[in-house]
PDB file of C-alpha atoms in Angstrom:
ATOM      1  CA  MET J   1     114.291 122.529 120.020  1.00  0.00           C
ATOM      2  CA  ILE J   2     110.464 122.175 119.829  1.00  0.00           C
ATOM      3  CA  LEU J   3     109.308 120.234 116.689  1.00  0.00           C
ATOM      4  CA  SER J   4     105.980 120.110 115.159  1.00  0.00           C
ATOM      5  CA  LYS J   5     104.707 117.175 112.770  1.00  0.00           C
ATOM      6  CA  TYR J   6     102.304 118.262 110.308  1.00  0.00           C
ATOM      7  CA  SER J   7     100.106 116.266 107.588  1.00  0.00           C
ATOM      8  CA  ALA J   8      98.594 117.961 104.697  1.00  0.00           C
ATOM      9  CA  ASN J   9      96.317 115.577 102.745  1.00  0.00           C
ATOM     10  CA  GLY J  10      98.943 112.834 103.336  1.00  0.00           C
ATOM     11  CA  ASN J  11     102.034 114.626 102.943  1.00  0.00           C
ATOM     12  CA  ASP J  12     103.743 114.863 106.286  1.00  0.00           C
ATOM     13  CA  PHE J  13     106.382 117.222 107.276  1.00  0.00           C
ATOM     14  CA  VAL J  14     108.699 118.036 110.484  1.00  0.00           C
ATOM     15  CA  ILE J  15     108.386 121.867 111.071  1.00  0.00           C
ATOM     16  CA  PHE J  16     110.401 124.171 113.264  1.00  0.00           C
ATOM     17  CA  HIS J  17     111.450 127.871 113.272  1.00  0.00           C
ATOM     18  CA  THR J  18     115.005 129.384 114.188  1.00  0.00           C
ATOM     19  CA  PHE J  19     117.005 132.594 113.620  1.00  0.00           C
ATOM     20  CA  ILE J  20     119.976 130.585 112.264  1.00  0.00           C
ATOM     21  CA  LYS J  21     120.304 129.642 108.673  1.00  0.00           C
ATOM     22  CA  GLU J  22     122.504 126.906 107.884  1.00  0.00           C
ATOM     23  CA  ASP J  23     122.583 123.407 106.069  1.00  0.00           C
ATOM     24  CA  ARG J  24     120.262 121.240 107.727  1.00  0.00           C
ATOM     25  CA  SER J  25     120.197 118.190 105.146  1.00  0.00           C
ATOM     26  CA  LEU J  26     121.805 115.837 107.513  1.00  0.00           C
ATOM     27  CA  LEU J  27     119.334 116.789 109.928  1.00  0.00           C
ATOM     28  CA  ALA J  28     116.508 116.298 107.515  1.00  0.00           C
ATOM     29  CA  LYS J  29     117.512 112.769 106.857  1.00  0.00           C
ATOM     30  CA  LYS J  30     117.705 111.993 110.650  1.00  0.00           C
ATOM     31  CA  LEU J  31     114.406 113.488 111.427  1.00  0.00           C
ATOM     32  CA  CYS J  32     112.614 112.059 108.376  1.00  0.00           C
ATOM     33  CA  HIS J  33     113.708 108.610 108.709  1.00  0.00           C
ATOM     34  CA  ARG J  34     110.566 106.388 109.243  1.00  0.00           C
ATOM     35  CA  GLN J  35     111.900 103.915 111.681  1.00  0.00           C
ATOM     36  CA  ASN J  36     114.953 105.709 113.440  1.00  0.00           C
ATOM     37  CA  GLY J  37     113.506 109.434 113.422  1.00  0.00           C
ATOM     38  CA  VAL J  38     110.073 111.109 113.508  1.00  0.00           C
ATOM     39  CA  GLY J  39     109.112 109.988 110.190  1.00  0.00           C
ATOM     40  CA  ALA J  40     108.107 112.437 107.318  1.00  0.00           C
ATOM     41  CA  ASP J  41     108.128 113.236 103.798  1.00  0.00           C
ATOM     42  CA  GLY J  42     110.196 116.436 104.367  1.00  0.00           C
ATOM     43  CA  LEU J  43     111.634 119.082 106.807  1.00  0.00           C
ATOM     44  CA  ILE J  44     110.509 122.712 106.714  1.00  0.00           C
ATOM     45  CA  VAL J  45     112.609 125.275 108.718  1.00  0.00           C
ATOM     46  CA  ILE J  46     110.841 128.660 109.167  1.00  0.00           C
ATOM     47  CA  LEU J  47     113.398 131.526 109.149  1.00  0.00           C
ATOM     48  CA  PRO J  48     113.014 135.552 109.551  1.00  0.00           C
ATOM     49  CA  HIS J  49     112.931 137.655 106.365  1.00  0.00           C
ATOM     50  CA  GLU J  50     113.214 141.379 106.305  1.00  0.00           C
ATOM     51  CA  ARG J  51     110.579 141.861 103.414  1.00  0.00           C
ATOM     52  CA  TYR J  52     108.291 138.769 103.628  1.00  0.00           C
ATOM     53  CA  ASP J  53     106.712 137.324 106.668  1.00  0.00           C
ATOM     54  CA  PHE J  54     109.170 134.626 106.706  1.00  0.00           C
ATOM     55  CA  GLU J  55     111.287 132.327 104.356  1.00  0.00           C
ATOM     56  CA  TRP J  56     111.764 128.733 104.555  1.00  0.00           C
ATOM     57  CA  GLN J  57     114.386 125.947 103.888  1.00  0.00           C
ATOM     58  CA  PHE J  58     112.761 122.794 102.439  1.00  0.00           C
ATOM     59  CA  TYR J  59     114.426 119.357 102.336  1.00  0.00           C
ATOM     60  CA  ASN J  60     112.982 116.009 101.134  1.00  0.00           C
ATOM     61  CA  SER J  61     113.614 112.981 103.233  1.00  0.00           C
ATOM     62  CA  ASP J  62     116.806 112.110 101.676  1.00  0.00           C
ATOM     63  CA  GLY J  63     118.211 115.383 102.669  1.00  0.00           C
ATOM     64  CA  SER J  64     118.101 117.132  99.217  1.00  0.00           C
ATOM     65  CA  GLU J  65     116.636 120.604  99.052  1.00  0.00           C
ATOM     66  CA  ALA J  66     113.680 121.405  97.094  1.00  0.00           C
ATOM     67  CA  ASN J  67     112.605 124.730  95.725  1.00  0.00           C
ATOM     68  CA  MET J  68     108.951 124.275  96.396  1.00  0.00           C
ATOM     69  CA  CYS J  69     106.355 121.840  97.795  1.00  0.00           C
ATOM     70  CA  GLY J  70     102.660 122.695  97.527  1.00  0.00           C
ATOM     71  CA  ASN J  71     101.428 120.726 100.376  1.00  0.00           C
ATOM     72  CA  GLY J  72     104.433 121.839 102.411  1.00  0.00           C
ATOM     73  CA  SER J  73     103.632 125.505 101.703  1.00  0.00           C
ATOM     74  CA  ARG J  74     100.237 124.903 103.165  1.00  0.00           C
ATOM     75  CA  ALA J  75     101.628 123.084 106.294  1.00  0.00           C
ATOM     76  CA  ALA J  76     104.175 126.036 106.783  1.00  0.00           C
ATOM     77  CA  ALA J  77     101.366 128.706 106.539  1.00  0.00           C
ATOM     78  CA  HIS J  78      99.449 126.959 109.125  1.00  0.00           C
ATOM     79  CA  TYR J  79     102.368 126.585 111.502  1.00  0.00           C
ATOM     80  CA  ALA J  80     103.171 130.299 110.950  1.00  0.00           C
ATOM     81  CA  ALA J  81      99.704 131.604 111.775  1.00  0.00           C
ATOM     82  CA  ASN J  82      99.456 129.227 114.838  1.00  0.00           C
ATOM     83  CA  ASN J  83     102.949 130.116 116.287  1.00  0.00           C
ATOM     84  CA  ASP J  84     102.345 134.150 115.840  1.00  0.00           C
ATOM     85  CA  ILE J  85     105.136 134.161 112.936  1.00  0.00           C
ATOM     86  CA  ALA J  86     102.609 135.638 110.471  1.00  0.00           C
ATOM     87  CA  SER J  87      98.945 136.719 110.412  1.00  0.00           C
ATOM     88  CA  ASN J  88      96.138 134.348 108.618  1.00  0.00           C
ATOM     89  CA  GLU J  89      97.197 136.212 105.333  1.00  0.00           C
ATOM     90  CA  MET J  90     100.848 135.930 104.574  1.00  0.00           C
ATOM     91  CA  SER J  91     103.480 135.850 101.849  1.00  0.00           C
ATOM     92  CA  PHE J  92     106.887 134.089 102.253  1.00  0.00           C
ATOM     93  CA  LEU J  93     109.864 133.210 100.299  1.00  0.00           C
ATOM     94  CA  THR J  94     110.630 129.753  98.809  1.00  0.00           C
ATOM     95  CA  GLY J  95     113.454 128.747  96.206  1.00  0.00           C
ATOM     96  CA  ALA J  96     110.874 128.915  93.737  1.00  0.00           C
ATOM     97  CA  GLY J  97     109.765 132.456  94.630  1.00  0.00           C
ATOM     98  CA  VAL J  98     107.135 134.111  96.707  1.00  0.00           C
ATOM     99  CA  ILE J  99     104.105 132.269  97.837  1.00  0.00           C
ATOM    100  CA  GLY J 100     100.960 134.014  99.066  1.00  0.00           C
ATOM    101  CA  ALA J 101      98.781 131.990 101.768  1.00  0.00           C
ATOM    102  CA  LYS J 102      95.509 132.428 103.563  1.00  0.00           C
ATOM    103  CA  VAL J 103      94.850 130.321 106.737  1.00  0.00           C
ATOM    104  CA  ASN J 104      91.112 130.020 107.800  1.00  0.00           C
ATOM    105  CA  GLY J 105      91.010 127.479 110.639  1.00  0.00           C
ATOM    106  CA  ASP J 106      92.554 124.227 109.558  1.00  0.00           C
ATOM    107  CA  MET J 107      91.799 125.099 105.912  1.00  0.00           C
ATOM    108  CA  VAL J 108      94.696 126.653 103.963  1.00  0.00           C
ATOM    109  CA  LEU J 109      94.763 128.356 100.665  1.00  0.00           C
ATOM    110  CA  SER J 110      98.305 129.121  98.743  1.00  0.00           C
ATOM    111  CA  GLU J 111      98.901 130.635  95.546  1.00  0.00           C
ATOM    112  CA  LEU J 112     101.603 128.681  93.828  1.00  0.00           C
ATOM    113  CA  THR J 113     104.039 129.946  91.632  1.00  0.00           C
ATOM    114  CA  PRO J 114     103.024 130.525  87.931  1.00  0.00           C
ATOM    115  CA  PRO J 115     103.287 127.275  86.125  1.00  0.00           C
ATOM    116  CA  ILE J 116     106.045 127.079  83.295  1.00  0.00           C
ATOM    117  CA  VAL J 117     105.780 124.433  80.355  1.00  0.00           C
ATOM    118  CA  ILE J 118     109.145 122.998  79.771  1.00  0.00           C
ATOM    119  CA  GLU J 119     108.144 120.557  76.921  1.00  0.00           C
ATOM    120  CA  LYS J 120     104.872 119.345  75.410  1.00  0.00           C
ATOM    121  CA  ASN J 121     104.039 115.824  74.063  1.00  0.00           C
ATOM    122  CA  ILE J 122     107.077 113.832  75.097  1.00  0.00           C
ATOM    123  CA  GLU J 123     106.633 110.481  73.739  1.00  0.00           C
ATOM    124  CA  GLN J 124     108.084 107.864  76.211  1.00  0.00           C
ATOM    125  CA  ASN J 125     107.144 104.196  76.509  1.00  0.00           C
ATOM    126  CA  GLU J 126     104.233 104.768  73.954  1.00  0.00           C
ATOM    127  CA  LYS J 127     102.750 107.211  76.378  1.00  0.00           C
ATOM    128  CA  SER J 128     102.460 111.088  75.940  1.00  0.00           C
ATOM    129  CA  TRP J 129     103.895 113.305  78.692  1.00  0.00           C
ATOM    130  CA  TRP J 130     103.944 117.005  79.453  1.00  0.00           C
ATOM    131  CA  LEU J 131     106.902 118.544  81.471  1.00  0.00           C
ATOM    132  CA  VAL J 132     105.776 121.208  83.561  1.00  0.00           C
ATOM    133  CA  ASP J 133     107.424 123.366  86.428  1.00  0.00           C
ATOM    134  CA  THR J 134     104.855 124.396  89.043  1.00  0.00           C
ATOM    135  CA  GLY J 135     107.740 125.276  91.611  1.00  0.00           C
ATOM    136  CA  VAL J 136     109.408 121.955  90.846  1.00  0.00           C
ATOM    137  CA  PRO J 137     109.477 119.922  87.351  1.00  0.00           C
ATOM    138  CA  HIS J 138     106.628 117.385  86.939  1.00  0.00           C
ATOM    139  CA  LEU J 139     106.030 114.671  84.206  1.00  0.00           C
ATOM    140  CA  VAL J 140     102.106 114.466  83.607  1.00  0.00           C
ATOM    141  CA  HIS J 141     100.417 111.710  81.652  1.00  0.00           C
ATOM    142  CA  PHE J 142      96.751 111.219  81.480  1.00  0.00           C
ATOM    143  CA  THR J 143      95.655 107.484  81.787  1.00  0.00           C
ATOM    144  CA  ASP J 144      92.513 105.584  81.574  1.00  0.00           C
ATOM    145  CA  ASN J 145      93.495 103.484  84.518  1.00  0.00           C
ATOM    146  CA  ILE J 146      94.639 105.178  87.477  1.00  0.00           C
ATOM    147  CA  ASP J 147      94.789 102.165  89.782  1.00  0.00           C
ATOM    148  CA  PHE J 148      97.905 100.921  87.665  1.00  0.00           C
ATOM    149  CA  PHE J 149     101.138 103.099  88.355  1.00  0.00           C
ATOM    150  CA  ASP J 150     104.340 101.493  87.150  1.00  0.00           C
ATOM    151  CA  VAL J 151     106.824 102.737  89.835  1.00  0.00           C
ATOM    152  CA  GLU J 152     109.963 101.311  87.984  1.00  0.00           C
ATOM    153  CA  GLU J 153     108.674 103.329  84.838  1.00  0.00           C
ATOM    154  CA  ALA J 154     108.430 106.338  86.925  1.00  0.00           C
ATOM    155  CA  ARG J 155     111.681 105.723  88.736  1.00  0.00           C
ATOM    156  CA  GLU J 156     113.374 105.685  85.199  1.00  0.00           C
ATOM    157  CA  LEU J 157     111.526 108.803  84.060  1.00  0.00           C
ATOM    158  CA  ARG J 158     112.645 110.673  87.275  1.00  0.00           C
ATOM    159  CA  GLN J 159     116.191 109.952  86.617  1.00  0.00           C
ATOM    160  CA  LYS J 160     116.111 110.720  83.006  1.00  0.00           C
ATOM    161  CA  TYR J 161     114.305 114.147  83.226  1.00  0.00           C
ATOM    162  CA  ASN J 162     115.111 114.975  86.906  1.00  0.00           C
ATOM    163  CA  ALA J 163     111.324 115.402  87.632  1.00  0.00           C
ATOM    164  CA  ASN J 164     108.514 114.002  89.709  1.00  0.00           C
ATOM    165  CA  VAL J 165     106.202 111.633  87.591  1.00  0.00           C
ATOM    166  CA  ASN J 166     102.329 111.844  87.788  1.00  0.00           C
ATOM    167  CA  ILE J 167      99.561 109.837  86.285  1.00  0.00           C
ATOM    168  CA  ALA J 168      96.292 111.417  86.363  1.00  0.00           C
ATOM    169  CA  PHE J 169      92.825 110.433  85.535  1.00  0.00           C
ATOM    170  CA  VAL J 170      89.573 112.611  84.735  1.00  0.00           C
ATOM    171  CA  GLU J 171      86.715 111.617  86.564  1.00  0.00           C
ATOM    172  CA  GLY J 172      83.728 113.684  85.702  1.00  0.00           C
ATOM    173  CA  LYS J 173      84.467 117.230  86.309  1.00  0.00           C
ATOM    174  CA  ASN J 174      87.476 116.374  88.686  1.00  0.00           C
ATOM    175  CA  ILE J 175      90.701 114.520  88.568  1.00  0.00           C
ATOM    176  CA  ARG J 176      92.529 111.898  90.414  1.00  0.00           C
ATOM    177  CA  VAL J 177      96.181 112.055  90.659  1.00  0.00           C
ATOM    178  CA  ARG J 178      99.093 109.544  91.811  1.00  0.00           C
ATOM    179  CA  THR J 179     102.816 110.797  92.132  1.00  0.00           C
ATOM    180  CA  TYR J 180     106.329 109.353  92.326  1.00  0.00           C
ATOM    181  CA  GLU J 181     108.461 112.220  94.072  1.00  0.00           C
ATOM    182  CA  ARG J 182     111.966 112.896  93.673  1.00  0.00           C
ATOM    183  CA  GLY J 183     113.718 113.051  97.105  1.00  0.00           C
ATOM    184  CA  VAL J 184     111.214 110.420  98.613  1.00  0.00           C
ATOM    185  CA  GLU J 185     112.083 108.269  95.676  1.00  0.00           C
ATOM    186  CA  GLY J 186     108.641 106.506  95.842  1.00  0.00           C
ATOM    187  CA  GLU J 187     104.992 107.036  95.554  1.00  0.00           C
ATOM    188  CA  THR J 188     103.727 109.496  98.118  1.00  0.00           C
ATOM    189  CA  LEU J 189     100.085 109.940  99.122  1.00  0.00           C
ATOM    190  CA  ALA J 190      99.749 113.299  97.905  1.00  0.00           C
ATOM    191  CA  CYS J 191     102.009 116.064  96.371  1.00  0.00           C
ATOM    192  CA  GLY J 192     100.556 119.597  95.798  1.00  0.00           C
ATOM    193  CA  THR J 193     102.844 120.806  92.954  1.00  0.00           C
ATOM    194  CA  GLY J 194     102.030 117.449  91.158  1.00  0.00           C
ATOM    195  CA  MET J 195      98.476 117.960  91.452  1.00  0.00           C
ATOM    196  CA  ALA J 196      98.946 121.497  90.236  1.00  0.00           C
ATOM    197  CA  ALA J 197     100.812 120.369  87.234  1.00  0.00           C
ATOM    198  CA  CYS J 198      98.011 117.866  86.416  1.00  0.00           C
ATOM    199  CA  PHE J 199      95.378 120.443  86.871  1.00  0.00           C
ATOM    200  CA  PHE J 200      97.223 122.776  84.749  1.00  0.00           C
ATOM    201  CA  VAL J 201      97.689 120.353  81.823  1.00  0.00           C
ATOM    202  CA  ALA J 202      94.082 119.224  82.013  1.00  0.00           C
ATOM    203  CA  ASN J 203      92.868 122.946  82.134  1.00  0.00           C
ATOM    204  CA  GLU J 204      95.129 123.988  79.045  1.00  0.00           C
ATOM    205  CA  ASN J 205      93.552 121.050  77.154  1.00  0.00           C
ATOM    206  CA  LYS J 206      90.127 121.886  77.917  1.00  0.00           C
ATOM    207  CA  MET J 207      89.439 118.582  79.853  1.00  0.00           C
ATOM    208  CA  VAL J 208      88.594 120.330  83.182  1.00  0.00           C
ATOM    209  CA  GLY J 209      87.189 123.640  84.068  1.00  0.00           C
ATOM    210  CA  ASP J 210      88.937 126.473  86.065  1.00  0.00           C
ATOM    211  CA  GLU J 211      87.801 125.392  89.625  1.00  0.00           C
ATOM    212  CA  ILE J 212      87.829 121.638  90.417  1.00  0.00           C
ATOM    213  CA  GLU J 213      88.570 118.990  93.168  1.00  0.00           C
ATOM    214  CA  VAL J 214      91.630 116.877  92.795  1.00  0.00           C
ATOM    215  CA  TYR J 215      92.026 113.482  94.776  1.00  0.00           C
ATOM    216  CA  PRO J 216      95.555 112.178  95.624  1.00  0.00           C
ATOM    217  CA  ALA J 217      96.351 108.735  96.378  1.00  0.00           C
ATOM    218  CA  SER J 218      95.316 109.589 100.294  1.00  0.00           C
ATOM    219  CA  ASN J 219      91.623 110.071  98.628  1.00  0.00           C
ATOM    220  CA  GLU J 220      91.346 113.300 100.517  1.00  0.00           C
ATOM    221  CA  THR J 221      89.733 116.403  98.619  1.00  0.00           C
ATOM    222  CA  LEU J 222      92.000 119.218  97.435  1.00  0.00           C
ATOM    223  CA  TYR J 223      90.422 122.434  95.622  1.00  0.00           C
ATOM    224  CA  LEU J 224      92.463 123.826  92.752  1.00  0.00           C
ATOM    225  CA  GLY J 225      91.650 126.770  90.695  1.00  0.00           C
ATOM    226  CA  VAL J 226      93.112 129.530  88.463  1.00  0.00           C
ATOM    227  CA  ASN J 227      93.012 133.320  89.182  1.00  0.00           C
ATOM    228  CA  GLU J 228      94.686 136.098  87.128  1.00  0.00           C
ATOM    229  CA  LYS J 229      98.084 135.367  88.761  1.00  0.00           C
ATOM    230  CA  THR J 230      98.520 131.709  88.860  1.00  0.00           C
ATOM    231  CA  ILE J 231      97.006 128.320  90.393  1.00  0.00           C
ATOM    232  CA  THR J 232      95.429 128.482  93.672  1.00  0.00           C
ATOM    233  CA  PHE J 233      95.659 125.253  95.950  1.00  0.00           C
ATOM    234  CA  LYS J 234      93.363 124.667  98.979  1.00  0.00           C
ATOM    235  CA  GLY J 235      92.906 122.034 101.482  1.00  0.00           C
ATOM    236  CA  ALA J 236      92.864 120.827 105.134  1.00  0.00           C
ATOM    237  CA  VAL J 237      95.993 120.835 107.146  1.00  0.00           C
ATOM    238  CA  LYS J 238      96.410 118.855 110.448  1.00  0.00           C
ATOM    239  CA  LYS J 239      98.869 119.287 113.274  1.00  0.00           C
ATOM    240  CA  VAL J 240      99.654 115.610 114.215  1.00  0.00           C
ATOM    241  CA  PHE J 241     101.827 116.464 117.336  1.00  0.00           C
ATOM    242  CA  GLU J 242     104.527 118.601 119.165  1.00  0.00           C
ATOM    243  CA  ALA J 243     107.637 117.542 120.805  1.00  0.00           C
ATOM    244  CA  SER J 244     110.274 119.093 122.739  1.00  0.00           C
ATOM    245  CA  CYS J 245     113.960 117.726 121.757  1.00  0.00           C
ATOM    246  CA  LEU J 246     117.091 118.105 123.997  1.00  0.00           C
ATOM    247  CA  SER J 247     119.032 117.117 120.869  1.00  0.00           C
ATOM    248  CA  VAL J 248     118.856 115.737 117.441  1.00  0.00           C
TER     249      VAL J 248
END
């Protein structure tokens, strides 16, 4: 088995392709373990599909499956283009629906699934939150102090709403975002669907325009926008290494 390690703006993934579709939750836990495995936020398995360029199985580091991952979608597209699984323009099937992507060198743009507002103006801990599904559910709160992220509060909200938890800060025409991700059960350096959810809420409330830069905890630059269909999400993707494994 050939495994590739990818990083997409601080989110890291183990990726491989195969013809066999099966439950790989235990494999995900083993490969993603930071001390005893490769170490990653998630595992992406690329599989053939009759209609689309491919489909994926996506696992969080705890072995749970996720319907969608924004940064993962860009890493998967880069992997597919560079392994002759798809051309530089592709569409692939996720648990959240079909994703379109374009690869231009190490810059990858993906069109995320259309956002769905689950609930507005949730009042928790004297803060106002939106609950938005951008492929997976996200709680979003805009704060005046992005440097303070109450992880215990985020953990409680994640359990109560079964959602990722984001705080965001408007910085000029752009925004900064920090995310607590379910499945990882901690803050990650970047979360694509989380950034998309924050951008969507800010755009809906006229806090930002239709094309902005977003900075996650990794401080790398992502580019988000809206088109006639959905939210677009663009940024750099890096192949970290490739390894051959006799057994896992």
